[in-house]
mmCIF file with all atom_site columns, C-alpha atoms in Angstrom:
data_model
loop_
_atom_site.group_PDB
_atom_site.id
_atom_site.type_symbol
_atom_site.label_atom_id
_atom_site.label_alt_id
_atom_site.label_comp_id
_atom_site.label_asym_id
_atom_site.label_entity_id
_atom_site.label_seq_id
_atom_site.pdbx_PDB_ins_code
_atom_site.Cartn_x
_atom_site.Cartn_y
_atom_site.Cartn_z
_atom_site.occupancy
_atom_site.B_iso_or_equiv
_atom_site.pdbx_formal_charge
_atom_site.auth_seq_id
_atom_site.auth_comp_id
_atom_site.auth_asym_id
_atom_site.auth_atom_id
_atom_site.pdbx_PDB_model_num
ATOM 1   C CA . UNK A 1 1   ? -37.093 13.866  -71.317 1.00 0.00 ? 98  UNK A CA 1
ATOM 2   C CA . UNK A 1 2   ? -36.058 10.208  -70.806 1.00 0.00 ? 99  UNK A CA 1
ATOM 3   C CA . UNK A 1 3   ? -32.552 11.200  -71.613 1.00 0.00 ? 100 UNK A CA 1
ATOM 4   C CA . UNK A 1 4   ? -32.694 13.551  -68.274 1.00 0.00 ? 101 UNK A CA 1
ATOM 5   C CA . UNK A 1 5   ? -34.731 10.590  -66.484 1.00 0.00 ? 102 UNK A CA 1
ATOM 6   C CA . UNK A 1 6   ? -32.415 8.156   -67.189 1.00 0.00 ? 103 UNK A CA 1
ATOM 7   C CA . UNK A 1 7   ? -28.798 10.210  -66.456 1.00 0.00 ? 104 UNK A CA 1
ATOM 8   C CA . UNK A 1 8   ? -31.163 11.178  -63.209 1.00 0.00 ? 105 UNK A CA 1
ATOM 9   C CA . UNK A 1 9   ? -31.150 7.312   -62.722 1.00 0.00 ? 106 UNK A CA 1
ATOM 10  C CA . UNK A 1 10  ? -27.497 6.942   -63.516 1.00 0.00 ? 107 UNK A CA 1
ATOM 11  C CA . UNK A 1 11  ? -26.803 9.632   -60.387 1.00 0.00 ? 108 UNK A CA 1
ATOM 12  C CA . UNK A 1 12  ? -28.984 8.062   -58.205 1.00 0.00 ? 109 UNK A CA 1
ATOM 13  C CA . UNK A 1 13  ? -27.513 4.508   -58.749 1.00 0.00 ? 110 UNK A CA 1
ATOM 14  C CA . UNK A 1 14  ? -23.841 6.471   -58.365 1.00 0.00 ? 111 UNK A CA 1
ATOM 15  C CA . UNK A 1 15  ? -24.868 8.369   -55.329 1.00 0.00 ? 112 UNK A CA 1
ATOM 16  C CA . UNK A 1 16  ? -25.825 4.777   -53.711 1.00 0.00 ? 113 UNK A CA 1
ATOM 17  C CA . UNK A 1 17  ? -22.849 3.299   -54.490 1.00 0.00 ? 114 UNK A CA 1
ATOM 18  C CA . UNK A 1 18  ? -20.788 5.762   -53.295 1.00 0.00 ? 115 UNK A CA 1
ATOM 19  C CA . UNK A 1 19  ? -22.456 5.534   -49.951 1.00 0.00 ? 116 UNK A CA 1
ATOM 20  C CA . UNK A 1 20  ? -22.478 1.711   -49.839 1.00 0.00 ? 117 UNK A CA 1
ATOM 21  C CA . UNK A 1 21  ? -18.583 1.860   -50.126 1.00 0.00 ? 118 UNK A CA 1
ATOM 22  C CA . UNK A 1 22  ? -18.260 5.122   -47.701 1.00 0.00 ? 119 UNK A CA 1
ATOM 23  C CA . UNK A 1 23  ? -20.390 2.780   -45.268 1.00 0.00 ? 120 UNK A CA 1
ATOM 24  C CA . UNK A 1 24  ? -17.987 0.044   -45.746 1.00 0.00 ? 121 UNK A CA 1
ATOM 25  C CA . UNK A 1 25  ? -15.076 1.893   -45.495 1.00 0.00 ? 122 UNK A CA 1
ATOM 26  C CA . UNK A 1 26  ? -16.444 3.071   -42.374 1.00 0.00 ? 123 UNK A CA 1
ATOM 27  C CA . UNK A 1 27  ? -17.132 -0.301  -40.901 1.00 0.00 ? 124 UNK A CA 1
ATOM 28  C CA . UNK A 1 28  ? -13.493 -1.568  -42.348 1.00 0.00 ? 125 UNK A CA 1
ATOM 29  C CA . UNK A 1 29  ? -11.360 0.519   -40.520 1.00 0.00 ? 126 UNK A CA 1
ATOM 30  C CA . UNK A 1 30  ? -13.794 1.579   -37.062 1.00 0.00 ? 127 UNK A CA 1
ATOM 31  C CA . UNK A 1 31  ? -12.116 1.153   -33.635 1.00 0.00 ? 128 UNK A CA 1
ATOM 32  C CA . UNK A 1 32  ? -15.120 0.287   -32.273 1.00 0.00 ? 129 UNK A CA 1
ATOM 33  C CA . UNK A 1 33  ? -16.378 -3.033  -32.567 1.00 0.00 ? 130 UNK A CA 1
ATOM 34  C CA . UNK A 1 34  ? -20.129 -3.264  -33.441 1.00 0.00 ? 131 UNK A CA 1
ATOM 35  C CA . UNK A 1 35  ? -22.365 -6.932  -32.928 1.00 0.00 ? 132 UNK A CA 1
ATOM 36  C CA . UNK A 1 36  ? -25.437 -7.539  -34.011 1.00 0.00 ? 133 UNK A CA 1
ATOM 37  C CA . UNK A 1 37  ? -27.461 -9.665  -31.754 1.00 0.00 ? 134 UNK A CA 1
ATOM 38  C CA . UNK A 1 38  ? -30.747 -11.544 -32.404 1.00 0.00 ? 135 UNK A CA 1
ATOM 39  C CA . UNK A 1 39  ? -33.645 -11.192 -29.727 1.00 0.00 ? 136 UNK A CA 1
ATOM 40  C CA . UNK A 1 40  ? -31.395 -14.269 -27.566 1.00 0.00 ? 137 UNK A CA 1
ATOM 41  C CA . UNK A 1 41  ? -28.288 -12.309 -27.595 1.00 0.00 ? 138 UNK A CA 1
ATOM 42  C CA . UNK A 1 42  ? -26.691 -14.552 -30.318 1.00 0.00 ? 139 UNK A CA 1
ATOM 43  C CA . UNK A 1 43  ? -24.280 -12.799 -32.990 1.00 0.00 ? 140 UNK A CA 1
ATOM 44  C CA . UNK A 1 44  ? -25.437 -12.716 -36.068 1.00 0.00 ? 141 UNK A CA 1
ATOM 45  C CA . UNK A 1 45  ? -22.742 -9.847  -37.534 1.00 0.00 ? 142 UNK A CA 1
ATOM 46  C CA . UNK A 1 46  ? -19.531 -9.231  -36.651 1.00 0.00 ? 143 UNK A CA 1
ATOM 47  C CA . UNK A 1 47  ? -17.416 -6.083  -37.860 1.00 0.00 ? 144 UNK A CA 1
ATOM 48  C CA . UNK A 1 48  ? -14.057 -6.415  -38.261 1.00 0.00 ? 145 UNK A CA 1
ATOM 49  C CA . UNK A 1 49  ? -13.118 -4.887  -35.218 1.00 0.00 ? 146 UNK A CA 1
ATOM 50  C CA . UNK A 1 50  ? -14.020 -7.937  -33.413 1.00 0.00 ? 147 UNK A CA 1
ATOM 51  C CA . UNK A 1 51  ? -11.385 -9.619  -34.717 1.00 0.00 ? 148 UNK A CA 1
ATOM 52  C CA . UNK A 1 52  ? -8.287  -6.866  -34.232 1.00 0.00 ? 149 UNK A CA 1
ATOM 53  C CA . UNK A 1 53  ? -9.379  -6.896  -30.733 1.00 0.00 ? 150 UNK A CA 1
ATOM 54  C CA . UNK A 1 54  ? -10.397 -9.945  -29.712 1.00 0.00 ? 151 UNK A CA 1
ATOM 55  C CA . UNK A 1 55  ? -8.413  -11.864 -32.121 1.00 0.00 ? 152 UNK A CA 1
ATOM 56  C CA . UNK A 1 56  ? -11.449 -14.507 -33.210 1.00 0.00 ? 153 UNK A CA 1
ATOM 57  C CA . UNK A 1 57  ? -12.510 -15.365 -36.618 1.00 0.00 ? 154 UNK A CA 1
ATOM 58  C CA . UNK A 1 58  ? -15.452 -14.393 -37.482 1.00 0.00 ? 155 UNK A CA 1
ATOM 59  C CA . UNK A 1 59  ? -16.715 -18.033 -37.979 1.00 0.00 ? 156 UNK A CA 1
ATOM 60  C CA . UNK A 1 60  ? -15.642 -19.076 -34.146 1.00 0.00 ? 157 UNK A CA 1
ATOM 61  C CA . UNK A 1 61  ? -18.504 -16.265 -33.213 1.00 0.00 ? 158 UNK A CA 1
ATOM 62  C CA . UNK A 1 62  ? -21.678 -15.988 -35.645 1.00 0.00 ? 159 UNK A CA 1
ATOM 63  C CA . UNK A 1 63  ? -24.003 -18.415 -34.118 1.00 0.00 ? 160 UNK A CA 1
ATOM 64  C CA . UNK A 1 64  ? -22.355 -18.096 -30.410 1.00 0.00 ? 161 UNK A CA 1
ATOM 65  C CA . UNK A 1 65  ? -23.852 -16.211 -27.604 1.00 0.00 ? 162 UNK A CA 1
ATOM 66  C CA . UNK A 1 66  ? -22.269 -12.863 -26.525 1.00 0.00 ? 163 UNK A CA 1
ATOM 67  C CA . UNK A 1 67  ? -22.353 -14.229 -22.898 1.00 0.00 ? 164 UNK A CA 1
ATOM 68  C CA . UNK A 1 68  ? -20.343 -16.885 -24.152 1.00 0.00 ? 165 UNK A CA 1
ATOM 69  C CA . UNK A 1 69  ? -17.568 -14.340 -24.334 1.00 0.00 ? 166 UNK A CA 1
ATOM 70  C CA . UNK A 1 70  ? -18.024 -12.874 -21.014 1.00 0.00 ? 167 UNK A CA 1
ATOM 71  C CA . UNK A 1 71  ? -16.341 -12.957 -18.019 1.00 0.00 ? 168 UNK A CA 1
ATOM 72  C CA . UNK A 1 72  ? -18.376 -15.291 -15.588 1.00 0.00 ? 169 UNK A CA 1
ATOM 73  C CA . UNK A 1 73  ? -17.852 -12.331 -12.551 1.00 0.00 ? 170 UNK A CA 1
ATOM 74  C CA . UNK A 1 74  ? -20.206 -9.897  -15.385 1.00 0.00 ? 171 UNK A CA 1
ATOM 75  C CA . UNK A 1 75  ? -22.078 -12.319 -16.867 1.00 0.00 ? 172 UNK A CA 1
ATOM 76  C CA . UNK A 1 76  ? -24.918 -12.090 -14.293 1.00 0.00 ? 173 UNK A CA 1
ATOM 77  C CA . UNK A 1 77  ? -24.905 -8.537  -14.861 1.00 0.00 ? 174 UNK A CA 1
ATOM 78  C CA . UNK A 1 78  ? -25.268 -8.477  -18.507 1.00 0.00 ? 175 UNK A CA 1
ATOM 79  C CA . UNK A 1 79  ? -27.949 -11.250 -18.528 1.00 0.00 ? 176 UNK A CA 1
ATOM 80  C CA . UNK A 1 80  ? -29.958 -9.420  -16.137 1.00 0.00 ? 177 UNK A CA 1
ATOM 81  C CA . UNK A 1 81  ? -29.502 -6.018  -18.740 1.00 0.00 ? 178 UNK A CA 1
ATOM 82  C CA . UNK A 1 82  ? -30.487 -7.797  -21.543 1.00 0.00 ? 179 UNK A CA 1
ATOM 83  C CA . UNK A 1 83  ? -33.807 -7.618  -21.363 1.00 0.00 ? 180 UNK A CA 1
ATOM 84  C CA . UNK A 1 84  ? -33.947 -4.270  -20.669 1.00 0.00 ? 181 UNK A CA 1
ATOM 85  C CA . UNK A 1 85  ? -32.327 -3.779  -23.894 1.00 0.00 ? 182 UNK A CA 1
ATOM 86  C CA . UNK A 1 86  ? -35.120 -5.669  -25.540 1.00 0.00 ? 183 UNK A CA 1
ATOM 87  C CA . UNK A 1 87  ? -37.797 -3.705  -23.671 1.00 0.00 ? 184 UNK A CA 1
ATOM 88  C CA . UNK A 1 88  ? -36.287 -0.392  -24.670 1.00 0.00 ? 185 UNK A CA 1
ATOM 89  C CA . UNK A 1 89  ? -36.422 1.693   -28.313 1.00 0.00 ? 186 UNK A CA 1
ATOM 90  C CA . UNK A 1 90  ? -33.463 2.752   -29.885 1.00 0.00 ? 187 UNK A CA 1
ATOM 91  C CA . UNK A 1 91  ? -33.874 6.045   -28.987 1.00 0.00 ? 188 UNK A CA 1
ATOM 92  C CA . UNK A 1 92  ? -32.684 5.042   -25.600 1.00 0.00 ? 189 UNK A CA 1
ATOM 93  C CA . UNK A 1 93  ? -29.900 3.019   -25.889 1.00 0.00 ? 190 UNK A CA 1
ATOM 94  C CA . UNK A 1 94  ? -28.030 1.093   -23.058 1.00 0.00 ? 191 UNK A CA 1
ATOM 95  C CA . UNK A 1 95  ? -24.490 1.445   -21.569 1.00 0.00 ? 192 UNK A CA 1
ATOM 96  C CA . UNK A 1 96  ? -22.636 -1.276  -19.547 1.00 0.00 ? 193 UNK A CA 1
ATOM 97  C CA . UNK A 1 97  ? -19.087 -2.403  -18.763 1.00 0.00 ? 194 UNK A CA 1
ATOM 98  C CA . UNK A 1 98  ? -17.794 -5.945  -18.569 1.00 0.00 ? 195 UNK A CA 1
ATOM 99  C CA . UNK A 1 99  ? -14.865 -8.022  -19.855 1.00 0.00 ? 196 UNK A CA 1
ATOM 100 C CA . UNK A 1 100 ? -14.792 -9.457  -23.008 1.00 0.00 ? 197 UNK A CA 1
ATOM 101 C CA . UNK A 1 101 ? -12.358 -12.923 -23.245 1.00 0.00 ? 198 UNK A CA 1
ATOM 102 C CA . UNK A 1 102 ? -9.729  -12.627 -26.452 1.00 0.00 ? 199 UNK A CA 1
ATOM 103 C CA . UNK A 1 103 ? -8.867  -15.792 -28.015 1.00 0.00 ? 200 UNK A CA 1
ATOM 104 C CA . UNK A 1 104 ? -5.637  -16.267 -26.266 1.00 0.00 ? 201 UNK A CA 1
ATOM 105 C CA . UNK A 1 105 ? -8.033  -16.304 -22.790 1.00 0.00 ? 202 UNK A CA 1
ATOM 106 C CA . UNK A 1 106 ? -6.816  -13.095 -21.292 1.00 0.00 ? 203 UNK A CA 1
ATOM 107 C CA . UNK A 1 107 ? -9.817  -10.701 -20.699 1.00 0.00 ? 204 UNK A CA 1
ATOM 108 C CA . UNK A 1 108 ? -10.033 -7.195  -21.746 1.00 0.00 ? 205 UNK A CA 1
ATOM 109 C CA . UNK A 1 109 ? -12.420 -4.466  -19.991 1.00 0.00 ? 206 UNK A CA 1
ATOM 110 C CA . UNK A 1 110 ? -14.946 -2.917  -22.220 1.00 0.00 ? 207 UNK A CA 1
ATOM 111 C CA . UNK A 1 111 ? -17.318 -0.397  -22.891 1.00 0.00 ? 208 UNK A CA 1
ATOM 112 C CA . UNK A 1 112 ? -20.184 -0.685  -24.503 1.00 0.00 ? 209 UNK A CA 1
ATOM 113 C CA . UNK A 1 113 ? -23.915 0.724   -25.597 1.00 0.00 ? 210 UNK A CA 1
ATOM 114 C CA . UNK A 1 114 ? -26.431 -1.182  -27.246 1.00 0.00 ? 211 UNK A CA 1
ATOM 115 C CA . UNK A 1 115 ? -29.689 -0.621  -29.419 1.00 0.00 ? 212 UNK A CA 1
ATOM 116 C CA . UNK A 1 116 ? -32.591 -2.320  -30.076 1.00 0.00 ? 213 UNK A CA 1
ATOM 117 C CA . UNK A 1 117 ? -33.809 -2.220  -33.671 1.00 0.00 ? 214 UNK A CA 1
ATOM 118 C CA . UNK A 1 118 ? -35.165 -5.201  -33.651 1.00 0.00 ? 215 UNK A CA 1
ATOM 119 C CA . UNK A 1 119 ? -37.931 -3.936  -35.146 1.00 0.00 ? 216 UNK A CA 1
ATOM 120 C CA . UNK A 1 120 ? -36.152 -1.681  -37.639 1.00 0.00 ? 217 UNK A CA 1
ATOM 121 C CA . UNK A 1 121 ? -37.028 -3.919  -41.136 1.00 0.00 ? 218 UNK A CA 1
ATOM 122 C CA . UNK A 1 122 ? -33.205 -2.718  -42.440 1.00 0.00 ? 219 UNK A CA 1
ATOM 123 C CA . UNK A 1 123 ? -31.134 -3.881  -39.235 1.00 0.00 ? 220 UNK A CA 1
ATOM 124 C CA . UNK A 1 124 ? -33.747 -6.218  -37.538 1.00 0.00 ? 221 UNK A CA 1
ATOM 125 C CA . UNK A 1 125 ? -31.059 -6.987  -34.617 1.00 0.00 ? 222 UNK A CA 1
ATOM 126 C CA . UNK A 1 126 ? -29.891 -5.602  -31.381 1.00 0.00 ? 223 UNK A CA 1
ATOM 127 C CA . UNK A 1 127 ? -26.753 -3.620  -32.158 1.00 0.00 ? 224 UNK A CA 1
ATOM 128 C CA . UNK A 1 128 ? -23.916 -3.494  -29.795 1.00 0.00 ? 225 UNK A CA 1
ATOM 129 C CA . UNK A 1 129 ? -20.787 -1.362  -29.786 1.00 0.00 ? 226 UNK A CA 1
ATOM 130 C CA . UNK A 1 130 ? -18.014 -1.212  -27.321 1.00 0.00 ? 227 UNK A CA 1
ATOM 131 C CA . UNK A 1 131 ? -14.422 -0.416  -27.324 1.00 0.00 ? 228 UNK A CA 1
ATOM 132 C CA . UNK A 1 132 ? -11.570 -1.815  -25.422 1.00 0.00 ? 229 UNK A CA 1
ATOM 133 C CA . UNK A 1 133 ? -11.008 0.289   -22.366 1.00 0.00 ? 230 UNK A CA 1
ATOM 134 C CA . UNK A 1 134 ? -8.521  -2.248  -20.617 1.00 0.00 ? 231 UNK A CA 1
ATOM 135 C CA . UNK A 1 135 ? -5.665  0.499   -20.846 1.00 0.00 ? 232 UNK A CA 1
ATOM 136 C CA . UNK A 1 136 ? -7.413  3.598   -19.314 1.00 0.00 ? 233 UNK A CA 1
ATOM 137 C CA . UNK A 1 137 ? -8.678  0.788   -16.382 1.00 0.00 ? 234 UNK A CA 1
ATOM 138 C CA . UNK A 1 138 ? -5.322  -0.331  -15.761 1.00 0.00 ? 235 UNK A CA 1
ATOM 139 C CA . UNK A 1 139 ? -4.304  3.372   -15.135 1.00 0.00 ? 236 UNK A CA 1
ATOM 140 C CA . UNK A 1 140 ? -7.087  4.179   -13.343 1.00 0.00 ? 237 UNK A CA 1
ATOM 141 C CA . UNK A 1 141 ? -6.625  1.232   -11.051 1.00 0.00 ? 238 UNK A CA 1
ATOM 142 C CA . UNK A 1 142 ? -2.562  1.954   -10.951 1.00 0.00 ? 239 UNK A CA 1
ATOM 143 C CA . UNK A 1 143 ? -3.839  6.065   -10.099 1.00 0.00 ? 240 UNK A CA 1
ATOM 144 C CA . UNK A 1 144 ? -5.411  4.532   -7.336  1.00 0.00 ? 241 UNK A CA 1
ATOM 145 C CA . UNK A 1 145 ? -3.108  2.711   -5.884  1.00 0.00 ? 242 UNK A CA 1
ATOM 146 C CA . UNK A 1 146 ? -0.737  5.325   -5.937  1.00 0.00 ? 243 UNK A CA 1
ATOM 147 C CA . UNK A 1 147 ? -3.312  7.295   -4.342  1.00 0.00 ? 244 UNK A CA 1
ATOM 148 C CA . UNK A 1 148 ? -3.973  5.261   -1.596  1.00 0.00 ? 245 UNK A CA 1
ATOM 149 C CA . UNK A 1 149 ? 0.002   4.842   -1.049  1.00 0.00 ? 246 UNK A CA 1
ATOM 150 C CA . UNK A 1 150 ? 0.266   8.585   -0.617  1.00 0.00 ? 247 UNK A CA 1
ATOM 151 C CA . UNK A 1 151 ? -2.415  8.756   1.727   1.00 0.00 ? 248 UNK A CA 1
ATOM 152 C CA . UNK A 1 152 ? -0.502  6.306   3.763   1.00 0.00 ? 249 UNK A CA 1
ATOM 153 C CA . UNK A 1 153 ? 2.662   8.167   3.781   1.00 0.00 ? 250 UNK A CA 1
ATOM 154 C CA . UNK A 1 154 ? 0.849   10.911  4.325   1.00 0.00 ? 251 UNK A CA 1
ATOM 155 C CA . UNK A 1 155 ? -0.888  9.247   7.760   1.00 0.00 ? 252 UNK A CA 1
ATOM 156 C CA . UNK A 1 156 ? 2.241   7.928   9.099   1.00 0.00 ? 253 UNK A CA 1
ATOM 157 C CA . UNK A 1 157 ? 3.868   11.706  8.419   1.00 0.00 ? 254 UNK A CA 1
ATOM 158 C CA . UNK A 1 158 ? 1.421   13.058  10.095  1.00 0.00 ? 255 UNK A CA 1
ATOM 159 C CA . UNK A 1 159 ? 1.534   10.444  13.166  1.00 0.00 ? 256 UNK A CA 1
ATOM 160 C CA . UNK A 1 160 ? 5.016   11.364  13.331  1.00 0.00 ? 257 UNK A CA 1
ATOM 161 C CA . UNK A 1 161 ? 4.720   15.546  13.990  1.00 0.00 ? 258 UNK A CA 1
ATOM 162 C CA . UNK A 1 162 ? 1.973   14.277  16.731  1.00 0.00 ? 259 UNK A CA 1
ATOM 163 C CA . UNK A 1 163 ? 4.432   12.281  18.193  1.00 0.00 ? 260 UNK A CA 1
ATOM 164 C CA . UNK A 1 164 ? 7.090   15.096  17.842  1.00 0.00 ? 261 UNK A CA 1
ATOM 165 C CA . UNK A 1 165 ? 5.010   17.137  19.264  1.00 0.00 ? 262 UNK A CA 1
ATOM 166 C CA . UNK A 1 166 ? 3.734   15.360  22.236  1.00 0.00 ? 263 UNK A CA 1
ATOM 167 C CA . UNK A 1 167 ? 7.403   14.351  23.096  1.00 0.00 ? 264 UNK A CA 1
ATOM 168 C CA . UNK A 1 168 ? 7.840   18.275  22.888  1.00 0.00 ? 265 UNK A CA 1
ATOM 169 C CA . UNK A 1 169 ? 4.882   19.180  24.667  1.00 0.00 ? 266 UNK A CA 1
ATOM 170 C CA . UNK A 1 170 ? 5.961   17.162  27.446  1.00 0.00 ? 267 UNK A CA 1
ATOM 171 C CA . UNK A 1 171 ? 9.497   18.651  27.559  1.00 0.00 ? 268 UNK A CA 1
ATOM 172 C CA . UNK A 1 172 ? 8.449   22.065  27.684  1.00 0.00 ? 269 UNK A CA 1
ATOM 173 C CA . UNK A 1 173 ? 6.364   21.296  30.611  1.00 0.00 ? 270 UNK A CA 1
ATOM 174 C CA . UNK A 1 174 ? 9.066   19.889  32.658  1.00 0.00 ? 271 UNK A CA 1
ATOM 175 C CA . UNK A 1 175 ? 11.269  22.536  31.717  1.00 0.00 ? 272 UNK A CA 1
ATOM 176 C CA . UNK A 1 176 ? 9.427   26.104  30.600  1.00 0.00 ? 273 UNK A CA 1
ATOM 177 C CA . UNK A 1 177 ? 12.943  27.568  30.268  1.00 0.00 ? 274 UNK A CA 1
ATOM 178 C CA . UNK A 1 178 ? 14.659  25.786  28.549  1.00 0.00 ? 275 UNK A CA 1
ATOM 179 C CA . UNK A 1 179 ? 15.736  25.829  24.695  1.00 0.00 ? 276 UNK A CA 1
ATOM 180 C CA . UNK A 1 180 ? 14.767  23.102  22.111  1.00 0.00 ? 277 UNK A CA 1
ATOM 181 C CA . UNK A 1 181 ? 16.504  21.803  19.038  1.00 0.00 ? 278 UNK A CA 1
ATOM 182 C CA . UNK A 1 182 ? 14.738  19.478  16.884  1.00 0.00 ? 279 UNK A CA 1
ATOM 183 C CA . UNK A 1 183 ? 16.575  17.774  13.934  1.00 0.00 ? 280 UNK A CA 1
ATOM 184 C CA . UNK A 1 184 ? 15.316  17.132  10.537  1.00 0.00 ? 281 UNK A CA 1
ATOM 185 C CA . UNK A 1 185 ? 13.549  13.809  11.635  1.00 0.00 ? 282 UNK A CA 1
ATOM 186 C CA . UNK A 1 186 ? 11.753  14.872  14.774  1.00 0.00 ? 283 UNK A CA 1
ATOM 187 C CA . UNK A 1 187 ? 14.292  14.377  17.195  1.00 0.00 ? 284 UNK A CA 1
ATOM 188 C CA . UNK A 1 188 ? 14.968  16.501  20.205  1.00 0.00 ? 285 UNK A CA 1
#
C-alpha cells in the first residue's frame, strides 16, 4: 500500500511539473504582454513580451509606474480607470486603449484588459494584458483617409453633372429644338 501511495506521489509531483513548465512555456513565447500591477499601478512582473515589444529590460520597469510608460494625451484616461479596476472583481475585467512608449521613444497603440486579483492569495496583483495594435490603427486611420478622399472626389463629381446639367438645362430652354452633344467631360 505505500508502494501505490508513494508512485501516486511520484505522479502527482510529475503532473505539477509538467504544468509548471507548460505554464512557462506559455508565458515564454505569448504575444501578449501580461503586467502585474500592485494596488498603485506599479509593476511588479513583467513577461517577456514586454520586452520584444517595447524593447525595455525588465530591470528599467519592475518598481516603475505603468503611467510612467504612457502617453501623456491617455494618461488622464487611464488614471481615471484605474480605480475602477481596483473596485471591480475579476470576473469583470476592464478594457482600454492607449499608447505605450518603446524604449527608442516612439509610441505604439495598444490594447489592453485588466483584472483585479488582488485579493487572489496566488497572484495578489492587478493583471494587465494588452497587445500591440499600432499596425491595424495605422490601417484603419490610412482606410479612412482614403475614405474621406473618395468622398471628395465623389462631391466634386457630382458638383460637376449639376453644373452640366444646369448649363444644359438652360440651353434647352433657349432653344427646345435644337440637338445637344456633350463630350466625355461635360462639355456642350
Amino acid at each position: 500500500e505505500k508502494l501505490i501511495e508513494g508512485k501516486r506521489h511520484q505522479n502527482t509531483e510529475a503532473q505539477i511539473e509538467q504544468g509548471e513548465e507548460r505554464f512557462k512555456c506559455i508565458i515564454e513565447y505569448a504575444h501578449d504582454v501580461i503586467l502585474l500591477l500592485d494596488h498603485e499601478a506599479t509593476i511588479i512582473y513583467t513577461s517577456p513580451a514586454f520586452g520584444r515589444q517595447l524593447q525595455f529590460q525588465t530591470w528599467e520597469v519592475l518598481g516603475s509606474a505603468l503611467f510612467d510608460f504612457v502617453h501623456p494625451e491617455d494618461c488622464g484616461k487611464l488614471k481615471s480607470t484605474f480605480p475602477l479596476i481596483l473596485k471591480s472583481d475579476a470576473s469583470s475585467p476592464i478594457q482600454s486603449e492607449f499608447r505605450m512608449k518603446r524604449s527608442g521613444g516612439e509610441w505604439r497603440d495598444v490594447e489592453a484588459i485588466a483584472s483585479n486579483l488582488l485579493g487572489n492569495a496566488t497572484v495578489g496583483a492587478v493583471v494587465f494584458n494588452f497587445r500591440d495594435v499600432t499596425r491595424q490603427k495605422q490601417a484603419e486611420r490610412e482606410l479612412e483617409r482614403h475614405q474621406k478622399n473618395l468622398e471628395s472626389l465623389i462631391e466634386q463629381r457630382t458638383r460637376e453633372v449639376e453644373q452640366a446639367n444646369k448649363r444644359i438645362d438652360a440651353f434647352l430652354a433657349a432653344s427646345p429644338d435644337t440637338l445637344i452633344a456633350i463630350d466625355e467631360d461635360g462639355f456642350i
